[in-house]
Short mmCIF file of C-alpha atoms in Angstrom, two decimals:
data_model
loop_
_atom_site.label_atom_id
_atom_site.label_comp_id
_atom_site.label_asym_id
_atom_site.label_seq_id
_atom_site.Cartn_x
_atom_site.Cartn_y
_atom_site.Cartn_z
CA UNK Z 26 118.48 96.84 117.23
CA UNK Z 27 121.22 98.55 119.02
CA UNK Z 28 122.31 100.56 116.34
CA UNK Z 29 118.71 101.97 115.87
CA UNK Z 30 118.48 102.97 119.59
CA UNK Z 31 121.87 104.52 119.47
CA UNK Z 32 120.62 106.53 116.26
CA UNK Z 33 117.61 107.45 117.72
CA UNK Z 34 119.14 108.77 121.04
CA UNK Z 35 121.61 110.79 118.83
CA UNK Z 36 118.96 112.33 116.77
CA UNK Z 37 117.24 113.33 120.10
CA UNK Z 38 120.49 114.82 121.56
CA UNK Z 39 121.26 116.85 118.25
CA UNK Z 40 117.56 118.07 118.39
CA UNK Z 41 118.11 119.39 121.99
CA UNK Z 42 121.44 121.00 120.91
CA UNK Z 43 119.38 122.97 118.26
CA UNK Z 44 116.81 123.66 120.92
CA UNK Z 45 119.36 125.17 123.23
CA UNK Z 46 121.45 127.24 120.47
CA UNK Z 47 118.03 128.70 119.43
CA UNK Z 48 117.18 129.67 123.03
CA UNK Z 49 120.75 130.87 123.64
CA UNK Z 50 120.19 133.49 120.89
CA UNK Z 51 117.00 135.02 122.51
CA UNK Z 52 118.10 137.77 124.27
CA UNK Z 53 115.15 139.63 123.42
CA UNK Z 54 111.80 138.76 121.64
CA UNK Z 55 110.54 140.45 118.63
CA UNK Z 56 107.52 141.76 120.67
CA UNK Z 57 109.84 143.43 123.04
CA UNK Z 58 111.93 144.63 120.36
CA UNK Z 59 108.95 146.51 118.71
CA UNK Z 60 107.72 147.87 121.86
CA UNK Z 61 108.40 151.57 120.89
CA UNK Z 62 106.94 151.43 117.58
CA UNK Z 63 103.36 152.21 116.68
CA UNK Z 64 100.84 149.66 115.15
CA UNK Z 65 100.09 150.72 111.44
CA UNK Z 66 96.77 152.59 110.87
CA UNK Z 67 93.82 150.80 109.81
CA UNK Z 68 94.24 149.30 106.43
CA UNK Z 69 91.17 149.59 104.45
CA UNK Z 70 91.55 148.27 100.76
CA UNK Z 71 88.46 148.28 98.10
CA UNK Z 72 87.84 145.91 95.47
CA UNK Z 73 88.76 147.83 92.47
CA UNK Z 74 88.19 145.01 89.66
CA UNK Z 75 86.68 141.68 89.87
CA UNK Z 76 87.87 139.36 87.06
CA UNK Z 77 84.95 137.19 86.08
CA UNK Z 78 85.30 134.19 83.50
CA UNK Z 79 85.90 130.95 85.26
CA UNK Z 80 83.12 128.53 85.90
CA UNK Z 81 84.26 126.89 88.85
CA UNK Z 82 86.51 127.09 91.85
CA UNK Z 83 89.70 128.95 91.45
CA UNK Z 84 92.37 127.15 93.18
CA UNK Z 85 95.82 129.38 92.46
CA UNK Z 86 96.71 132.63 91.00
CA UNK Z 87 100.35 134.22 90.18
CA UNK Z 88 101.08 137.64 89.14
CA UNK Z 89 103.65 138.27 86.27
CA UNK Z 90 106.78 140.12 87.15
CA UNK Z 91 106.83 144.04 86.72
CA UNK Z 92 103.47 143.69 84.97
CA UNK Z 93 99.51 144.11 85.72
CA UNK Z 94 99.22 140.39 83.87
CA UNK Z 95 98.31 137.73 86.04
CA UNK Z 96 97.37 133.88 85.75
CA UNK Z 97 94.68 132.00 87.30
CA UNK Z 98 93.68 128.35 87.46
CA UNK Z 99 90.26 126.90 88.05
CA UNK Z 100 88.83 123.54 88.49
CA UNK Z 101 86.47 124.54 85.25
CA UNK Z 102 89.83 123.22 83.43
CA UNK Z 103 91.23 126.68 82.27
CA UNK Z 104 94.05 128.78 82.93
CA UNK Z 105 93.41 132.43 82.33
CA UNK Z 106 96.01 135.29 81.83
CA UNK Z 107 94.13 138.38 82.92
CA UNK Z 108 95.09 142.18 82.18
CA UNK Z 109 94.16 143.17 85.64
CA UNK Z 110 93.41 146.88 84.66
CA UNK Z 111 91.08 146.30 81.71
CA UNK Z 112 90.08 142.98 83.20
CA UNK Z 113 90.40 141.57 79.66
CA UNK Z 114 91.31 137.82 79.33
CA UNK Z 115 94.74 137.86 77.50
CA UNK Z 116 94.47 134.16 77.10
CA UNK Z 117 92.27 131.35 78.16
CA UNK Z 118 94.09 128.14 77.93
CA UNK Z 119 92.16 124.84 78.17
CA UNK Z 120 93.89 122.15 80.26
CA UNK Z 121 94.15 118.28 79.53
CA UNK Z 122 93.47 117.93 83.29
CA UNK Z 123 90.76 120.03 85.02
CA UNK Z 124 92.02 119.04 88.62
CA UNK Z 125 94.58 121.76 88.88
CA UNK Z 126 95.81 122.86 92.06
CA UNK Z 127 98.58 125.40 91.06
CA UNK Z 128 99.68 128.03 88.67
CA UNK Z 129 103.05 130.29 88.09
CA UNK Z 130 103.96 132.96 85.63
CA UNK Z 131 107.53 132.98 84.35
CA UNK Z 132 109.55 136.15 85.17
CA UNK Z 133 110.35 136.82 81.67
CA UNK Z 134 106.38 136.66 80.74
CA UNK Z 135 106.90 133.92 78.06
CA UNK Z 136 105.45 131.02 79.78
CA UNK Z 137 103.16 129.79 82.34
CA UNK Z 138 102.77 126.33 84.38
CA UNK Z 139 100.27 124.45 86.01
CA UNK Z 140 99.51 121.00 87.53
CA UNK Z 141 97.63 118.88 90.06
CA UNK Z 142 96.09 115.63 90.51
CA UNK Z 143 97.52 114.67 87.17
CA UNK Z 144 100.90 114.66 89.23
CA UNK Z 145 102.54 116.76 86.24
CA UNK Z 146 103.74 120.30 85.87
CA UNK Z 147 102.69 121.26 82.52
CA UNK Z 148 104.26 124.48 80.59
CA UNK Z 149 102.73 126.62 78.38
CA UNK Z 150 104.52 128.75 75.68
CA UNK Z 151 102.50 132.39 75.84
CA UNK Z 152 104.45 133.46 73.00
CA UNK Z 153 104.27 130.65 70.35
CA UNK Z 154 104.81 131.76 66.55
CA UNK Z 155 101.41 131.13 65.61
CA UNK Z 156 99.96 132.77 68.40
CA UNK Z 157 98.36 129.74 69.39
CA UNK Z 158 99.30 128.60 73.31
CA UNK Z 159 100.52 125.15 73.46
CA UNK Z 160 101.68 122.65 75.74
CA UNK Z 161 105.54 123.07 75.53
CA UNK Z 162 106.34 120.20 78.00
CA UNK Z 163 104.74 117.92 80.69
CA UNK Z 164 107.07 117.44 83.33
CA UNK Z 165 106.26 114.11 84.76
CA UNK Z 166 107.99 111.87 87.90
CA UNK Z 167 106.27 113.08 90.96
CA UNK Z 168 104.05 109.98 92.39
CA UNK Z 169 101.85 112.77 94.09
CA UNK Z 170 99.80 115.59 93.13
CA UNK Z 171 101.58 118.94 92.22
CA UNK Z 172 100.87 121.50 94.85
CA UNK Z 173 102.82 124.52 93.74
CA UNK Z 174 105.43 125.34 91.22
CA UNK Z 175 107.40 128.52 90.66
CA UNK Z 176 109.82 129.22 87.59
CA UNK Z 177 113.59 130.32 88.37
CA UNK Z 178 113.78 131.18 84.53
CA UNK Z 179 112.52 130.07 81.35
CA UNK Z 180 114.48 127.03 81.73
CA UNK Z 181 114.15 125.92 85.48
CA UNK Z 182 111.04 125.24 87.49
CA UNK Z 183 110.80 124.02 90.99
CA UNK Z 184 107.56 121.85 91.98
CA UNK Z 185 106.29 120.67 95.54
CA UNK Z 186 104.14 117.58 95.70
CA UNK Z 187 102.13 115.26 97.70
CA UNK Z 188 104.61 112.70 97.25
CA UNK Z 189 106.71 114.82 100.14
CA UNK Z 190 109.32 115.75 97.62
CA UNK Z 191 110.28 118.93 96.02
CA UNK Z 192 111.87 119.09 92.28
CA UNK Z 193 114.08 121.08 90.20
CA UNK Z 194 113.64 120.57 86.55
CA UNK Z 195 115.26 121.24 83.43
CA UNK Z 196 112.31 122.58 81.23
CA UNK Z 197 114.31 121.98 77.90
CA UNK Z 198 115.06 118.32 78.41
CA UNK Z 199 112.26 117.65 80.63
CA UNK Z 200 114.18 115.77 83.41
CA UNK Z 201 114.64 116.08 87.14
CA UNK Z 202 117.83 117.83 87.92
CA UNK Z 203 117.25 117.69 91.73
CA UNK Z 204 114.98 115.98 93.99
CA UNK Z 205 114.63 117.65 97.57
CA UNK Z 206 113.52 115.01 99.85
CA UNK Z 207 113.18 115.29 103.61
CA UNK Z 208 109.66 116.41 104.53
CA UNK Z 209 107.51 113.54 106.25
CA UNK Z 210 104.41 114.72 104.87
CA UNK Z 211 102.86 116.19 101.55
CA UNK Z 212 104.57 119.38 100.32
CA UNK Z 213 101.88 121.96 99.98
CA UNK Z 214 103.67 125.19 98.99
CA UNK Z 215 106.95 126.56 97.87
CA UNK Z 216 108.60 130.18 97.59
CA UNK Z 217 111.91 131.20 95.92
CA UNK Z 218 114.01 133.78 97.45
CA UNK Z 219 114.53 137.11 96.19
CA UNK Z 220 118.06 136.05 95.02
CA UNK Z 221 116.85 132.88 93.60
CA UNK Z 222 119.38 130.84 95.40
CA UNK Z 223 117.05 129.17 98.10
CA UNK Z 224 113.59 128.07 98.11
CA UNK Z 225 111.65 127.40 101.19
CA UNK Z 226 108.76 124.49 101.28
CA UNK Z 227 105.76 124.13 103.80
CA UNK Z 228 104.35 120.60 104.35
CA UNK Z 229 101.63 118.57 106.05
CA UNK Z 230 104.51 117.53 108.68
CA UNK Z 231 103.79 120.88 110.28
CA UNK Z 232 107.35 122.15 109.19
CA UNK Z 233 108.85 124.57 106.89
CA UNK Z 234 112.34 123.92 105.19
CA UNK Z 235 114.86 126.08 103.70
CA UNK Z 236 116.69 124.58 100.72
CA UNK Z 237 119.89 125.42 99.18
CA UNK Z 238 119.08 125.23 95.11
CA UNK Z 239 122.49 124.40 93.83
CA UNK Z 240 123.79 122.65 96.75
CA UNK Z 241 120.97 120.00 96.95
CA UNK Z 242 120.39 120.40 100.49
CA UNK Z 243 118.17 121.32 103.29
CA UNK Z 244 119.90 123.93 105.44
CA UNK Z 245 117.19 124.59 107.91
CA UNK Z 246 113.96 123.05 109.35
CA UNK Z 247 111.32 125.35 111.20
CA UNK Z 248 108.53 123.64 113.41
CA UNK Z 249 105.83 125.10 115.59
CA UNK Z 250 102.59 124.91 113.69
CA UNK Z 251 100.35 122.46 114.84
CA UNK Z 252 98.80 121.58 111.53
CA UNK Z 253 99.49 121.52 107.88
CA UNK Z 254 101.26 124.36 106.23
CA UNK Z 255 99.45 125.47 103.27
CA UNK Z 256 101.09 128.71 102.55
CA UNK Z 257 104.84 130.16 102.82
CA UNK Z 258 106.35 133.32 101.46
CA UNK Z 259 109.49 135.29 101.97
CA UNK Z 260 109.92 138.31 103.87
CA UNK Z 261 110.99 140.95 100.78
CA UNK Z 262 114.66 141.11 102.04
CA UNK Z 263 114.68 137.22 102.05
CA UNK Z 264 115.81 136.87 105.72
CA UNK Z 265 112.71 135.72 106.97
CA UNK Z 266 110.09 133.36 106.02
CA UNK Z 267 106.17 133.54 106.60
CA UNK Z 268 104.10 130.47 107.17
CA UNK Z 269 100.27 129.86 106.89
CA UNK Z 270 98.46 127.02 108.71
CA UNK Z 271 95.31 124.87 109.04
CA UNK Z 272 95.97 125.88 112.70
CA UNK Z 273 94.82 129.29 111.86
CA UNK Z 274 97.88 130.87 112.70
CA UNK Z 275 100.84 132.44 110.64
CA UNK Z 276 104.30 132.57 111.69
CA UNK Z 277 107.32 134.51 111.10
CA UNK Z 278 110.88 132.73 111.03
CA UNK Z 279 113.99 134.40 110.88
CA UNK Z 280 116.39 132.83 108.78
CA UNK Z 281 119.64 134.20 110.27
CA UNK Z 282 118.50 133.57 113.99
CA UNK Z 283 117.15 130.11 112.80
CA UNK Z 284 113.80 130.45 114.74
CA UNK Z 285 110.40 131.58 115.04
CA UNK Z 286 109.83 135.34 116.05
CA UNK Z 287 106.14 135.62 116.25
CA UNK Z 288 102.92 134.16 115.43
CA UNK Z 289 100.00 136.02 114.12
CA UNK Z 290 96.84 134.65 115.65
CA UNK Z 291 93.48 135.75 117.06
CA UNK Z 292 91.02 133.86 119.35
CA UNK Z 293 88.39 135.03 116.71
CA UNK Z 294 89.92 133.57 114.07
CA UNK Z 295 89.66 129.78 113.66
CA UNK Z 296 89.82 128.90 110.21
CA UNK Z 297 92.82 127.90 108.53
CA UNK Z 298 95.00 130.10 106.78
CA UNK Z 299 95.06 129.02 102.71
CA UNK Z 300 97.43 131.30 101.15
CA UNK Z 301 99.35 134.66 102.29
CA UNK Z 302 101.37 137.30 100.63
CA UNK Z 303 103.57 139.98 102.22
CA UNK Z 304 103.05 143.85 100.98
CA UNK Z 305 106.16 145.43 99.34
CA UNK Z 306 107.85 146.86 102.43
CA UNK Z 307 107.05 143.47 104.53
CA UNK Z 308 104.94 145.40 106.80
CA UNK Z 309 101.93 143.98 106.30
CA UNK Z 310 100.87 140.30 105.66
CA UNK Z 311 97.71 139.59 103.82
CA UNK Z 312 96.47 136.01 104.66
CA UNK Z 313 93.65 134.29 103.03
CA UNK Z 314 91.17 132.02 105.19
CA UNK Z 315 88.92 129.28 104.72
CA UNK Z 316 85.94 131.45 106.33
CA UNK Z 317 86.00 133.81 103.22
CA UNK Z 318 88.06 136.48 104.28
CA UNK Z 319 91.55 138.06 104.11
CA UNK Z 320 93.12 139.13 107.30
CA UNK Z 321 95.47 141.87 107.32
CA UNK Z 322 98.63 141.85 110.04
CA UNK Z 323 100.87 144.40 110.97
CA UNK Z 324 104.16 142.11 110.38
CA UNK Z 325 106.29 143.76 113.34
CA UNK Z 326 103.32 144.29 115.93
CA UNK Z 327 101.47 141.28 115.25
CA UNK Z 328 98.12 142.73 115.32
CA UNK Z 329 95.26 142.43 112.84
CA UNK Z 330 95.07 145.86 110.87
CA UNK Z 331 92.54 144.93 108.28
CA UNK Z 332 90.01 142.49 106.73
CA UNK Z 333 89.04 142.09 103.07
CA UNK Z 334 85.67 140.59 103.03
CA UNK Z 335 84.03 140.16 99.64
CA UNK Z 336 84.03 136.76 98.53
CA UNK Z 337 81.37 134.27 98.83
CA UNK Z 338 83.34 131.16 99.41
CA UNK Z 339 87.14 130.45 100.62
CA UNK Z 340 89.96 132.62 99.43
CA UNK Z 341 92.23 130.09 98.00
CA UNK Z 342 94.98 132.27 96.78
CA UNK Z 343 96.44 135.60 96.99
CA UNK Z 344 99.12 137.54 95.79
CA UNK Z 345 100.77 141.04 95.53
CA UNK Z 346 101.90 142.58 92.32
CA UNK Z 347 105.82 143.05 92.16
CA UNK Z 348 105.31 147.13 92.23
CA UNK Z 349 103.34 146.37 95.42
CA UNK Z 350 99.91 148.23 93.83
CA UNK Z 351 97.70 145.92 94.00
CA UNK Z 352 96.58 142.70 95.95
CA UNK Z 353 94.69 139.93 93.83
CA UNK Z 354 92.57 137.36 95.68
CA UNK Z 355 91.28 134.04 94.09
CA UNK Z 356 88.18 132.29 95.78
CA UNK Z 357 86.06 128.95 95.39
CA UNK Z 358 83.30 131.45 94.51
CA UNK Z 359 84.96 131.26 90.93
CA UNK Z 360 86.20 135.19 90.87
CA UNK Z 361 89.31 136.83 91.28
CA UNK Z 362 89.22 140.44 93.02
CA UNK Z 363 91.97 143.07 92.71
CA UNK Z 364 92.33 145.37 95.66
CA UNK Z 365 94.24 148.59 96.95
CA UNK I 25 72.90 71.95 96.12
CA UNK I 26 75.78 72.34 93.98
CA UNK I 27 78.34 74.78 95.29
CA UNK I 28 78.61 77.41 92.51
CA UNK I 29 82.26 78.14 93.54
CA UNK I 30 84.90 76.11 91.90
CA UNK I 31 86.74 73.69 94.40
CA UNK I 32 90.39 75.46 93.68
CA UNK I 33 89.53 79.11 93.62
CA UNK I 34 93.06 79.61 92.67
CA UNK I 35 95.14 77.85 89.87
CA UNK I 36 98.67 76.02 91.37
CA UNK I 37 100.62 78.76 89.95
CA UNK I 38 98.93 80.86 92.44
CA UNK I 39 100.52 78.96 95.35
CA UNK I 40 104.00 79.32 93.78
CA UNK I 41 103.69 82.95 93.75
CA UNK I 42 102.47 83.01 97.29
CA UNK I 43 105.73 81.06 98.45
CA UNK I 44 107.61 83.24 96.34
CA UNK I 45 106.01 86.35 97.81
CA UNK I 46 106.52 84.96 101.32
CA UNK I 47 110.28 84.67 101.08
CA UNK I 48 109.99 88.20 99.36
CA UNK I 49 108.28 89.21 102.36
CA UNK I 50 110.84 87.75 104.81
CA UNK I 51 113.48 89.31 102.58
CA UNK I 52 111.72 92.73 102.53
CA UNK I 53 111.60 92.91 106.10
CA UNK I 54 115.16 92.48 106.62
CA UNK I 55 115.38 94.92 103.84
CA UNK I 56 112.96 97.12 105.87
CA UNK I 57 114.92 97.32 109.09
CA UNK I 58 118.41 98.21 107.18
CA UNK I 59 116.80 100.87 105.14
CA UNK I 60 115.06 102.44 108.16
CA UNK I 61 118.74 102.46 109.90
CA UNK I 62 119.68 103.83 106.55
CA UNK I 63 117.11 106.20 106.89
CA UNK I 64 117.90 107.12 110.60
CA UNK I 65 121.52 107.72 109.74
CA UNK I 66 120.29 110.34 107.09
CA UNK I 67 118.18 112.10 109.69
CA UNK I 68 121.07 112.19 112.27
CA UNK I 69 123.37 113.52 109.45
CA UNK I 70 120.82 115.94 108.43
CA UNK I 71 120.38 117.33 111.73
CA UNK I 72 124.07 117.70 112.37
CA UNK I 73 124.09 120.07 109.24
CA UNK I 74 121.37 121.90 110.67
CA UNK I 75 122.53 121.78 114.07
CA UNK I 76 126.12 123.56 112.76
CA UNK I 77 124.75 126.53 111.44
CA UNK I 78 125.73 130.00 112.92
CA UNK I 79 122.94 131.97 114.47
CA UNK I 80 122.42 135.67 114.97
CA UNK I 81 120.80 136.94 117.98
CA UNK I 82 117.03 137.82 118.03
CA UNK I 83 117.71 141.38 118.81
CA UNK I 84 119.62 141.87 115.74
CA UNK I 85 117.37 139.72 113.56
CA UNK I 86 114.30 142.00 114.93
CA UNK I 87 116.11 145.28 114.52
CA UNK I 88 117.14 144.26 110.86
CA UNK I 89 113.63 143.65 110.27
CA UNK I 90 112.34 146.57 111.62
CA UNK I 91 114.87 148.86 109.79
CA UNK I 92 113.87 146.99 106.44
CA UNK I 93 110.05 147.96 107.03
CA UNK I 94 110.97 151.31 108.01
CA UNK I 95 113.14 152.07 104.99
CA UNK I 96 110.90 150.67 102.47
CA UNK I 97 107.46 151.83 104.22
CA UNK I 98 107.20 154.98 102.15
CA UNK I 99 107.28 153.10 98.94
CA UNK I 100 104.53 150.77 99.93
CA UNK I 101 101.45 151.41 98.15
CA UNK I 102 99.27 149.25 100.00
CA UNK I 103 100.61 150.54 103.52
CA UNK I 104 100.57 154.24 102.45
CA UNK I 105 97.54 154.38 100.36
CA UNK I 106 97.20 155.47 96.78
CA UNK I 107 95.98 158.67 95.92
CA UNK I 108 93.12 158.30 93.10
CA UNK I 109 94.81 160.26 90.54
CA UNK I 110 97.94 157.48 90.67
CA UNK I 111 96.00 154.67 90.90
CA UNK I 112 95.48 152.76 87.71
CA UNK I 113 93.17 150.60 89.23
CA UNK I 114 90.73 152.80 90.22
CA UNK I 115 87.92 153.47 87.66
CA UNK I 116 88.04 157.06 86.49
CA UNK I 117 84.54 158.51 86.71
CA UNK I 118 83.53 160.61 83.68
CA UNK I 119 83.30 164.33 84.78
CA UNK I 120 80.09 166.22 83.78
CA UNK I 121 80.28 169.85 82.90
CA UNK I 122 77.18 171.51 84.56
#
């Protein structure tokens, strides 16, 4: 077992090196750096629309790109595409498996995807010739539940799974292009960088990982959370990552400094974070919690500046539209609400 | 009273399978050791990659974040608020002429 001991010692030594290198970069803290700026004023958003139609818990929602359309997934076994302004249902797609945990809208607006306990990612074509929405592909290879999926384009999608891996798929052929392995726990969430070159994943091993999509490599790993990471997102310029965890906190990690800059926490917040989204400028972070509320944080000052209270059950998903004009929340109470 | 269970719970082929799986188990535990060494080697390799990146200072990271927020704040509707007349989500109340 000599080799094993040696390898373990080497691993520990490199981990110490990383810790030391990160410490060497701490010539200040974000808290100190922002001491001179004022906290944003109280943010009070109102519910402008309620999207009614699902008959069971909503697990996921995703805005389309540059549009007021959004898609939601519920364990009533339906994917619904909504016009958020008129509240009309543009499409109501019945699913083969009602155990859905995630959904995604392709940037083109042509496709939506979903998946869950069926371990598959199903791709639906919204723009089929005869007007009917049909399953275009079923991407099957994961050996665990599908927790999240995000399109890179109409031909590629990335999925995260309870089998601890993320996968880049070729939608046309229905095959895996790359398997991103490395997490030691269920992958719960993923987000794609604004330039589509990287993605980040959050997992039940309490870490977030940054992956280079084309080089098939994990570039960086971020620790610090004390429980599962359920939600993850990029700061709008792609240089930082925001995570939300069952430990009731959110954290901001800077990619170029390779470390955590700040934690968003409050002793009065004791419920896990289920979902998060930054506002357009990144100055606000909206985080959905198990306690039915959404907390709004000043990203730089790490102070809570607002609360969205309106759901009668857990807020399971949240998203800000691409033009930043509205925030959509989805809940186990079966409703989606549009706020601004 | 007759024992309702058959004397032989397993047919003989079961014992052969058991022996085979025993030696498989012996084999697989060796494979497990070598695969966990392989696993740890991969972990060390991955850690080397992560250790080798260039890092900027927290002061630079912070000032870049502050600058980005500052430059884009005025275009952030949720931050700045949206005038009712420009809010497509706000229900327009009908006007009554008195």
